[in-house]
mmCIF file of C-alpha atoms in Angstrom:
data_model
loop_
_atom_site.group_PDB
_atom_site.id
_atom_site.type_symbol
_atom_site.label_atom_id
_atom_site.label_comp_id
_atom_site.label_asym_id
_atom_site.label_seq_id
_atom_site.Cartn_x
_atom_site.Cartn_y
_atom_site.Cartn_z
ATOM 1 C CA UNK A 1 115.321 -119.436 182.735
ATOM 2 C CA UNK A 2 111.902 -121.217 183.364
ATOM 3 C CA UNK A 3 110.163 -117.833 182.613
ATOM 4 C CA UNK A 4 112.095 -117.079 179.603
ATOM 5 C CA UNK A 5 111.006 -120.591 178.531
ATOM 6 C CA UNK A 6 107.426 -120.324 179.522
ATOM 7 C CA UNK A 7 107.083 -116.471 177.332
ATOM 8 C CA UNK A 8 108.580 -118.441 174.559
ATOM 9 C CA UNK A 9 105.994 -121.392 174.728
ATOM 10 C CA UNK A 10 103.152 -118.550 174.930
ATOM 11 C CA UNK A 11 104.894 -116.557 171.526
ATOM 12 C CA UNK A 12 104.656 -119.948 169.993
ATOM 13 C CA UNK A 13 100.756 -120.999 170.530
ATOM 14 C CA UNK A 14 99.617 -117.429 169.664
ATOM 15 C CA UNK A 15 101.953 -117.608 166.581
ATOM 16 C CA UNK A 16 100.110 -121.232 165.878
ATOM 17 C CA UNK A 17 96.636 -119.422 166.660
ATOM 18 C CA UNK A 18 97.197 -116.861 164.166
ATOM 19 C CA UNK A 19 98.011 -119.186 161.626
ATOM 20 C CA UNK A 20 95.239 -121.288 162.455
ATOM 21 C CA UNK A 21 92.897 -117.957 162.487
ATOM 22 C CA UNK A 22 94.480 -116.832 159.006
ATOM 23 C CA UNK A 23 93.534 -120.200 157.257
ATOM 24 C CA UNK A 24 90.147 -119.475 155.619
ATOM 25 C CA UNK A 25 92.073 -116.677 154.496
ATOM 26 C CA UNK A 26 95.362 -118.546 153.031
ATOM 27 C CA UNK A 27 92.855 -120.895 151.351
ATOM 28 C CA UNK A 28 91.322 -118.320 149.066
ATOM 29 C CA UNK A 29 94.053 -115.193 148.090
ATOM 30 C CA UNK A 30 91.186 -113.605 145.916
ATOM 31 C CA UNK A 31 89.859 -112.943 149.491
ATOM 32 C CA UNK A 32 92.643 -110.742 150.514
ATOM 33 C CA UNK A 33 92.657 -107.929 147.649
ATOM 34 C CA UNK A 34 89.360 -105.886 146.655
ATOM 35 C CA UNK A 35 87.034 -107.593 143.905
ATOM 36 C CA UNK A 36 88.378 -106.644 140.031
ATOM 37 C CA UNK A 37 85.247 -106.665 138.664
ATOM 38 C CA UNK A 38 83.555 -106.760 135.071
ATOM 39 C CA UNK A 39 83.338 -103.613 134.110
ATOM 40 C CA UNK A 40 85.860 -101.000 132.563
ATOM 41 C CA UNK A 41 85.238 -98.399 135.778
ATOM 42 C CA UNK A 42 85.691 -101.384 138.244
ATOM 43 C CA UNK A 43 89.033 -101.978 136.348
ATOM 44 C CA UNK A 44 89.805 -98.370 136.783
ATOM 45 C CA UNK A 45 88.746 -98.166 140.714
ATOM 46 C CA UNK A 46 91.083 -101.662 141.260
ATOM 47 C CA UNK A 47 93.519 -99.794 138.936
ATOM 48 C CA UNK A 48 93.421 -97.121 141.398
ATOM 49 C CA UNK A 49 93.650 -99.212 144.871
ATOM 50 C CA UNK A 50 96.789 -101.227 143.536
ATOM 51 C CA UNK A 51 98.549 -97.642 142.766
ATOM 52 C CA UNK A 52 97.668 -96.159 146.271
ATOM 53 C CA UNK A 53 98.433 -99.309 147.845
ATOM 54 C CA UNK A 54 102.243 -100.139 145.939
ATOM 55 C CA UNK A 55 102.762 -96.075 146.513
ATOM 56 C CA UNK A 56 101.969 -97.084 150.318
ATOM 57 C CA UNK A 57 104.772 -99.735 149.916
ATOM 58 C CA UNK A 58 107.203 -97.682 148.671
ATOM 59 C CA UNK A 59 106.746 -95.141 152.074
ATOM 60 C CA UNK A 60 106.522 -98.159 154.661
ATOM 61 C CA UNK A 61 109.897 -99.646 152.795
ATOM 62 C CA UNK A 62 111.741 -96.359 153.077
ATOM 63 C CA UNK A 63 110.601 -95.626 156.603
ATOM 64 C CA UNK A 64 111.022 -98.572 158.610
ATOM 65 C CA UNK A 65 114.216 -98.927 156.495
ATOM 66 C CA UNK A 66 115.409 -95.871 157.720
ATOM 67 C CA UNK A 67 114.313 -96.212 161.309
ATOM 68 C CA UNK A 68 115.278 -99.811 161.622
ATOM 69 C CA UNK A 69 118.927 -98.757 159.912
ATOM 70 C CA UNK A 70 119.122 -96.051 162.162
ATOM 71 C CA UNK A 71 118.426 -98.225 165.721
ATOM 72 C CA UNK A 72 120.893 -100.875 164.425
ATOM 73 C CA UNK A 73 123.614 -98.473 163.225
ATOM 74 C CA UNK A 74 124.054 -96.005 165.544
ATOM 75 C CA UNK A 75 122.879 -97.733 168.876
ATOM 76 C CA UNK A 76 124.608 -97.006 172.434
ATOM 77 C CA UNK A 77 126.687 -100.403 172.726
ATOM 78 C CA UNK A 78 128.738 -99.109 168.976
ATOM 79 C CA UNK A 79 129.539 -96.158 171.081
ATOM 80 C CA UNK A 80 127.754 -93.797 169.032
ATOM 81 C CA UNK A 81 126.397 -90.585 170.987
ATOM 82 C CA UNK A 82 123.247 -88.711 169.456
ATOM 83 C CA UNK A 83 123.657 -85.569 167.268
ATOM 84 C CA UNK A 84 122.636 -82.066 169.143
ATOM 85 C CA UNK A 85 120.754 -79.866 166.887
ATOM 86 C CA UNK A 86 117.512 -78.164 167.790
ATOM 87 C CA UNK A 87 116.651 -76.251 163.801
ATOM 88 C CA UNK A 88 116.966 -77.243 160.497
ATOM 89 C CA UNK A 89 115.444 -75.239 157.528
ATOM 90 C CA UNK A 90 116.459 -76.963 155.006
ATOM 91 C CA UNK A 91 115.040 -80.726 156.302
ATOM 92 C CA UNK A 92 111.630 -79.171 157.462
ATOM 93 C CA UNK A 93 111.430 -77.773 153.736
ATOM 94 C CA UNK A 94 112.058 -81.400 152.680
ATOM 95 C CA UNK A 95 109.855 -83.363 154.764
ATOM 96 C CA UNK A 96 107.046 -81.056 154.082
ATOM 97 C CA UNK A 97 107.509 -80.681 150.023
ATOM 98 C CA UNK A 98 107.867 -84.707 149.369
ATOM 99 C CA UNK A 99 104.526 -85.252 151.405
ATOM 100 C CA UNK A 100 103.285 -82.909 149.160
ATOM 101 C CA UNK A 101 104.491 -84.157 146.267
ATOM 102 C CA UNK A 102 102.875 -87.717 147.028
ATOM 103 C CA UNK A 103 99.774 -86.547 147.852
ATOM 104 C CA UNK A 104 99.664 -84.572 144.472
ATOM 105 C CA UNK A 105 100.434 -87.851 142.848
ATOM 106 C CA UNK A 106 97.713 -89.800 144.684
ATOM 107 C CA UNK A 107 94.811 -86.710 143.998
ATOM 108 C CA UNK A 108 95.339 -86.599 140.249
ATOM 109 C CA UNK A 109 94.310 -90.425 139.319
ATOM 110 C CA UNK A 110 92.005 -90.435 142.137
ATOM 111 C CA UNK A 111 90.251 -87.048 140.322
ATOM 112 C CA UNK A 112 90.493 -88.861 136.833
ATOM 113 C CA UNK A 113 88.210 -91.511 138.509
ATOM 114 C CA UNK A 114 85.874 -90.344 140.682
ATOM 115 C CA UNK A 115 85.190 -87.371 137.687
ATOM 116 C CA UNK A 116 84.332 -90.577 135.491
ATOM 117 C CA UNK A 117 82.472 -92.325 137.695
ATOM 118 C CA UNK A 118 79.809 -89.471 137.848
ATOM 119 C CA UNK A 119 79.680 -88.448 133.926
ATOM 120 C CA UNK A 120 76.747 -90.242 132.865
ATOM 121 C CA UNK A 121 76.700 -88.686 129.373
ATOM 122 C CA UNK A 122 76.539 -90.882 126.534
ATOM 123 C CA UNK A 123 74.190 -93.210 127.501
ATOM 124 C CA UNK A 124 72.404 -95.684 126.102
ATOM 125 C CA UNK A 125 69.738 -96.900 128.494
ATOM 126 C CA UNK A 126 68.609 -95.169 132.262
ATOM 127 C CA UNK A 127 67.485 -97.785 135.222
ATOM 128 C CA UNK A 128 65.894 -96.248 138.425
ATOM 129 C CA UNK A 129 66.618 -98.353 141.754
ATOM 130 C CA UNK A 130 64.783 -97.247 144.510
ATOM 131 C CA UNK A 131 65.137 -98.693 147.754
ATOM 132 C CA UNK A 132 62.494 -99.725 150.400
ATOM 133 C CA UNK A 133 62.382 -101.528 153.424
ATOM 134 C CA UNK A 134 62.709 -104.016 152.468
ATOM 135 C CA UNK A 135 63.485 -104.986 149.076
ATOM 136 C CA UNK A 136 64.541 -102.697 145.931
ATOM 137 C CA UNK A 137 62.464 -101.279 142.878
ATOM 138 C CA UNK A 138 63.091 -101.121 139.324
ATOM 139 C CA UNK A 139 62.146 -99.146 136.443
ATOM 140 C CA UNK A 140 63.545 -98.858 132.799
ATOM 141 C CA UNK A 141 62.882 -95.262 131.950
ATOM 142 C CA UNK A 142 61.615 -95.185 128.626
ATOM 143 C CA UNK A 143 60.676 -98.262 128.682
ATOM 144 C CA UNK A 144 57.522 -98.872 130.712
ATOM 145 C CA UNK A 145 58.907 -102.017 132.771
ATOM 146 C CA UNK A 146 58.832 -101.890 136.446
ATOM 147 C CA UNK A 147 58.937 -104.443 139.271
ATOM 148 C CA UNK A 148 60.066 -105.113 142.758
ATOM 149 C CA UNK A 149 62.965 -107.565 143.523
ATOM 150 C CA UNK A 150 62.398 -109.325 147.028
ATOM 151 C CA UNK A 151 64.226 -111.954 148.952
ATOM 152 C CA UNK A 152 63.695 -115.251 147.544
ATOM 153 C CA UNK A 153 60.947 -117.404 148.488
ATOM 154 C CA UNK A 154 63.583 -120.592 150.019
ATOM 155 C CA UNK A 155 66.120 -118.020 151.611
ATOM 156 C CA UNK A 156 62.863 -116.349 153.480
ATOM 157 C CA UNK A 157 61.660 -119.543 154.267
ATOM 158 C CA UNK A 158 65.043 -120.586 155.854
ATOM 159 C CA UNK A 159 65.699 -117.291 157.539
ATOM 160 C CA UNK A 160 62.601 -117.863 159.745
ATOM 161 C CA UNK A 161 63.090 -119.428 163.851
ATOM 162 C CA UNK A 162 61.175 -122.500 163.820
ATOM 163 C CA UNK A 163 60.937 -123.073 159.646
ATOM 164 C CA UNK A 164 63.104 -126.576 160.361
ATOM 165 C CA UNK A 165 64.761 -125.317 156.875
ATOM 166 C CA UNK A 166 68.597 -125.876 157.108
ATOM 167 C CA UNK A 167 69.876 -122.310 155.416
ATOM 168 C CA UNK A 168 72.820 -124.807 154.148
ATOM 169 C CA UNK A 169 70.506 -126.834 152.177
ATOM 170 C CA UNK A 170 68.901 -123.640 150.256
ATOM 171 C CA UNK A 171 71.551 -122.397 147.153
ATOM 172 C CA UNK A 172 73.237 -118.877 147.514
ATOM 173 C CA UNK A 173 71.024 -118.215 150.669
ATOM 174 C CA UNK A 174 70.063 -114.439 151.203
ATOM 175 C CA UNK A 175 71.742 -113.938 148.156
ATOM 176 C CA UNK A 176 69.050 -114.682 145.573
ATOM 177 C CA UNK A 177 66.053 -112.503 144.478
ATOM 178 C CA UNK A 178 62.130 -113.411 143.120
ATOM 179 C CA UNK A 179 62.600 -110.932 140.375
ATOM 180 C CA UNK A 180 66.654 -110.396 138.959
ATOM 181 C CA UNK A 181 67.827 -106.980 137.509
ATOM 182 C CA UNK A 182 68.425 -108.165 133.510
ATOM 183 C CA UNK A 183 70.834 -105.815 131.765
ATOM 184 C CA UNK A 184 72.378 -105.935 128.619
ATOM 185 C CA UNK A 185 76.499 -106.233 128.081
ATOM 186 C CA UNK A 186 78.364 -103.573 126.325
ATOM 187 C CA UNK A 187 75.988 -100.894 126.872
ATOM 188 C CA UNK A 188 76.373 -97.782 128.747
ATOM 189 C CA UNK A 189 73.717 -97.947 131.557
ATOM 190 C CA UNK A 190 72.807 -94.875 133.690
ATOM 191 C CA UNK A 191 71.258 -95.305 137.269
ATOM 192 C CA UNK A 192 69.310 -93.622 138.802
ATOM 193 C CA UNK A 193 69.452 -94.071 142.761
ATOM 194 C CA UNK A 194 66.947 -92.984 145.474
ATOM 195 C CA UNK A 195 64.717 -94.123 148.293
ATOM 196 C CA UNK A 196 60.802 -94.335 149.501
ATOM 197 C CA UNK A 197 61.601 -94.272 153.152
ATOM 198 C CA UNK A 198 65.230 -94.496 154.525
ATOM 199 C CA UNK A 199 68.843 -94.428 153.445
ATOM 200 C CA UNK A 200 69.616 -97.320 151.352
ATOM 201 C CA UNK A 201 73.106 -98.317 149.785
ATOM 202 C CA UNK A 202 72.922 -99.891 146.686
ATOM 203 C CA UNK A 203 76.019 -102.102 145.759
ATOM 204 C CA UNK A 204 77.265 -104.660 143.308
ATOM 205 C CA UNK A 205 81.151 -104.981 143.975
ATOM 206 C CA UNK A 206 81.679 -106.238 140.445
ATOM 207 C CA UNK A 207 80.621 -102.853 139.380
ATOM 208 C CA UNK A 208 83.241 -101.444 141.226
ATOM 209 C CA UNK A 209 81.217 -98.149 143.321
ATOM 210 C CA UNK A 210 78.382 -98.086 145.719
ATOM 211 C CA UNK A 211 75.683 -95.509 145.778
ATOM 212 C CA UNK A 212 73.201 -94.161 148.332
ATOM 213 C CA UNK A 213 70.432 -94.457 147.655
ATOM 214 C CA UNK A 214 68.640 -91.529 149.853
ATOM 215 C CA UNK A 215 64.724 -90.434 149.819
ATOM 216 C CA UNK A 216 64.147 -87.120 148.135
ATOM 217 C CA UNK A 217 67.072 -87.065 146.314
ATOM 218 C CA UNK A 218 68.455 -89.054 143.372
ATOM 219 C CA UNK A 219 72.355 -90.218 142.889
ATOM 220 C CA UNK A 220 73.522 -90.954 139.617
ATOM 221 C CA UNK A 221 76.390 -93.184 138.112
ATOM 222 C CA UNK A 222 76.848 -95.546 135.279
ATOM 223 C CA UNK A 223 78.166 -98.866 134.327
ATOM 224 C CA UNK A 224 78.925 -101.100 131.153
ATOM 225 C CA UNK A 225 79.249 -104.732 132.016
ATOM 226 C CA UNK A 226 81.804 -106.362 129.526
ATOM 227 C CA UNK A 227 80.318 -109.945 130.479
ATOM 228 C CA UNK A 228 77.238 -112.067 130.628
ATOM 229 C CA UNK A 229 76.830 -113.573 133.877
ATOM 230 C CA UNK A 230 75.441 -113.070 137.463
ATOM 231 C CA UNK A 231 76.255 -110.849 139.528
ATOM 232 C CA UNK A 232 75.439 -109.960 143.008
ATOM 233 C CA UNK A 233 75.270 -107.317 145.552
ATOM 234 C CA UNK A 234 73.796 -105.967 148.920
ATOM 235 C CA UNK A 235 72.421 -103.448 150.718
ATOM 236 C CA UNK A 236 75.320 -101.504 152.396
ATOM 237 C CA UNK A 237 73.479 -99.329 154.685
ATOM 238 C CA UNK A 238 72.188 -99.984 157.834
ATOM 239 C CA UNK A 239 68.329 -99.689 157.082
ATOM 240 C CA UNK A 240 66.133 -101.268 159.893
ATOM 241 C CA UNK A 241 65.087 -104.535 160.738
ATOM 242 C CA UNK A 242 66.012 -106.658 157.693
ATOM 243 C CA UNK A 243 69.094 -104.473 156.569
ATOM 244 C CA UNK A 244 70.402 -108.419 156.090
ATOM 245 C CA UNK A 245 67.338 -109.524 153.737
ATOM 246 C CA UNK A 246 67.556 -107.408 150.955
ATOM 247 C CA UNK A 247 70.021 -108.506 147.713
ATOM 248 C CA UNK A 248 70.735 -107.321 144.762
ATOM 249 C CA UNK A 249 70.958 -110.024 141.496
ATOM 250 C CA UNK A 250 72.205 -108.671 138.439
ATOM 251 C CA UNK A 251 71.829 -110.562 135.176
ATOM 252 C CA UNK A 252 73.607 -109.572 132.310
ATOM 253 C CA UNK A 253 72.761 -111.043 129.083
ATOM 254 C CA UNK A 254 73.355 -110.300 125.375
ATOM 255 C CA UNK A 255 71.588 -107.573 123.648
ATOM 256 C CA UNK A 256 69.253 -109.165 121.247
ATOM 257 C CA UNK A 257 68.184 -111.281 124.679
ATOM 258 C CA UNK A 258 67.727 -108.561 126.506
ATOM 259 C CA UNK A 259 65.244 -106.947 124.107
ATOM 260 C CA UNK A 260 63.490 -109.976 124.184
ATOM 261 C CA UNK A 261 63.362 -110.558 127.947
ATOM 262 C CA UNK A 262 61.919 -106.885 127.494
ATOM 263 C CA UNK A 263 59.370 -107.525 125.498
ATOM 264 C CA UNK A 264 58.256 -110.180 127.359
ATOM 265 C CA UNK A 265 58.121 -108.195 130.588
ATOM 266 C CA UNK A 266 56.144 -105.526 128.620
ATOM 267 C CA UNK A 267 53.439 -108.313 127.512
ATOM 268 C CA UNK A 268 53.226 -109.515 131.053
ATOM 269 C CA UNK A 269 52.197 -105.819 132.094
ATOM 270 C CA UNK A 270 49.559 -105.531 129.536
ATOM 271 C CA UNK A 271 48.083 -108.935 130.720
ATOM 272 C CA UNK A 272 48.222 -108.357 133.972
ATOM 273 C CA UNK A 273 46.517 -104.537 133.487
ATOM 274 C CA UNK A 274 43.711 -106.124 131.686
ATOM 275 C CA UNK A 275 43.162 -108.665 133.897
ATOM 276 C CA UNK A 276 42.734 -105.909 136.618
ATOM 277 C CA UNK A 277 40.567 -104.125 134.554
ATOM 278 C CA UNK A 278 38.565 -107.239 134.328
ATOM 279 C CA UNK A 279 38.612 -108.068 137.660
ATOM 280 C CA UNK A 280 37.650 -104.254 139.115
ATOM 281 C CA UNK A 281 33.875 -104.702 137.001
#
């Protein structure tokens, strides 16, 4: 009796411990489900994940239905004795077709997507992201604007043994950028994804797909962000020493701002050139 008490005591805490552990969790139900995102192919890849997931539902349902059924219903103490068969053609032809037949049903939407996610035809605008260690680069083909996008100057600062900088006292820390990727909303955007030394990964969940970005070769994808906003992203790819130093900041704006943020960034260009024409007399 006293050890039937003392397993139920121990069920209890660790039932208490999980609940305790699943609290961050509870607290924010956004957390538990994959981001939606802003754009029409992040709709479609969330689109996708809630299909594969409720299809997922369906089997568990059915199966531990059937199995839990089965071990209530026909258990030794009702007196029921297990059927003796060793072959049965018709059941293997069953359990192999409706596999089939559900993973037919999952490969056709997932096709449809990943097919869109790579036709970059039709666009408006091309961006080049190129990775380095550690910190990305940007150009707007066509466009003659280019710049690198580091770690901000407070989040470095904090990051640092020794900087007596509290990384809680520094806003969105390792997630903010000297230099933010501006984009324009409802426009079909083509990247263009590589690397200068290692394998990079470049990803903005909101968009809803990750490339890699890998040296001597260039991935490509699109995107067309419905809203104005920020939006921010990582490095997913184990790249060296400051893998963890290196975000991504997407602004999105509207498109007569965009055009003049570009001009702008053009004019800087020229000044600066000049002045390092002036400077190299």
């Amino acid at each position: 009796m006293m050890m039937r008490i003392g397993k139920q005591c121990q069920k209890s805490v660790l039932a208490l411990a999980l609940l305790f552990m699943a609290g961050p969790a509870l607290a924010d139900l956004s957390l538990l489900n994959m981001t939606q995102g802003v754009t029409d192919m992040s709709n479609q890849v969330y689109g996708l994940h809630m299909t594969i997931f409720w299809i997922t539902v369906v089997i568990g349902v059915l199966v531990f239905g059937a199995m839990f059924y089965s071990i209530i219903r026909h258990r030794k103490s009702r007196g029921v004795k297990p059927a003796k068969f060793h072959h049965s053609t018709a059941v293997e032809i069953v359990w192999t077709i409706i596999p089939l037949a559900i993973l037919v049903g999952m490969a056709i939407p997932a096709t449809r997507v990943l097919i869109d996610i790579n036709d970059t035809t039709g666009s408006e605008m091309t961006v080049k992201v190129t990775g380095y260690q550690w910190f990305w680069g940007y150009e707007y083909i066509d466009e003659d604007v280019q710049f690198l996008s580091r770690l901000d100057v407070e989040s470095d600062r904090a990051r640092q043994l020794g900087s007596g900088v509290s990384p809680a006292s520094v806003p969105y820390y390792l997630e903010n950028v000297d230099n933010r990727l501006v984009l324009p909303v409802d426009t079909r955007i083509r990247f263009q994804i590589t690397a200068a030394d290692v394998i990079h990964s470049w990803w903005v969940p909101d968009f809803g797909w990750k490339r890699d970005a890998i040296p001597g070769f260039v991935n490509e994808t699109w995107t067309q962000i419905d809203e104005p906003g920020i939006y921010r992203g990582r490095c997913a790819e184990l790249c060296g020493r400051d893998h963890g130093f290196m975000p991504i900041v997407i602004e999105a704006v509207e498109k007569d701002e965009f055009e003049t943020w570009l001009m702008a960034q053009r004019e800087g260009s020229s000044a600066d050139e000049a002045s390092d024409a002036v400077a190299s007399r």
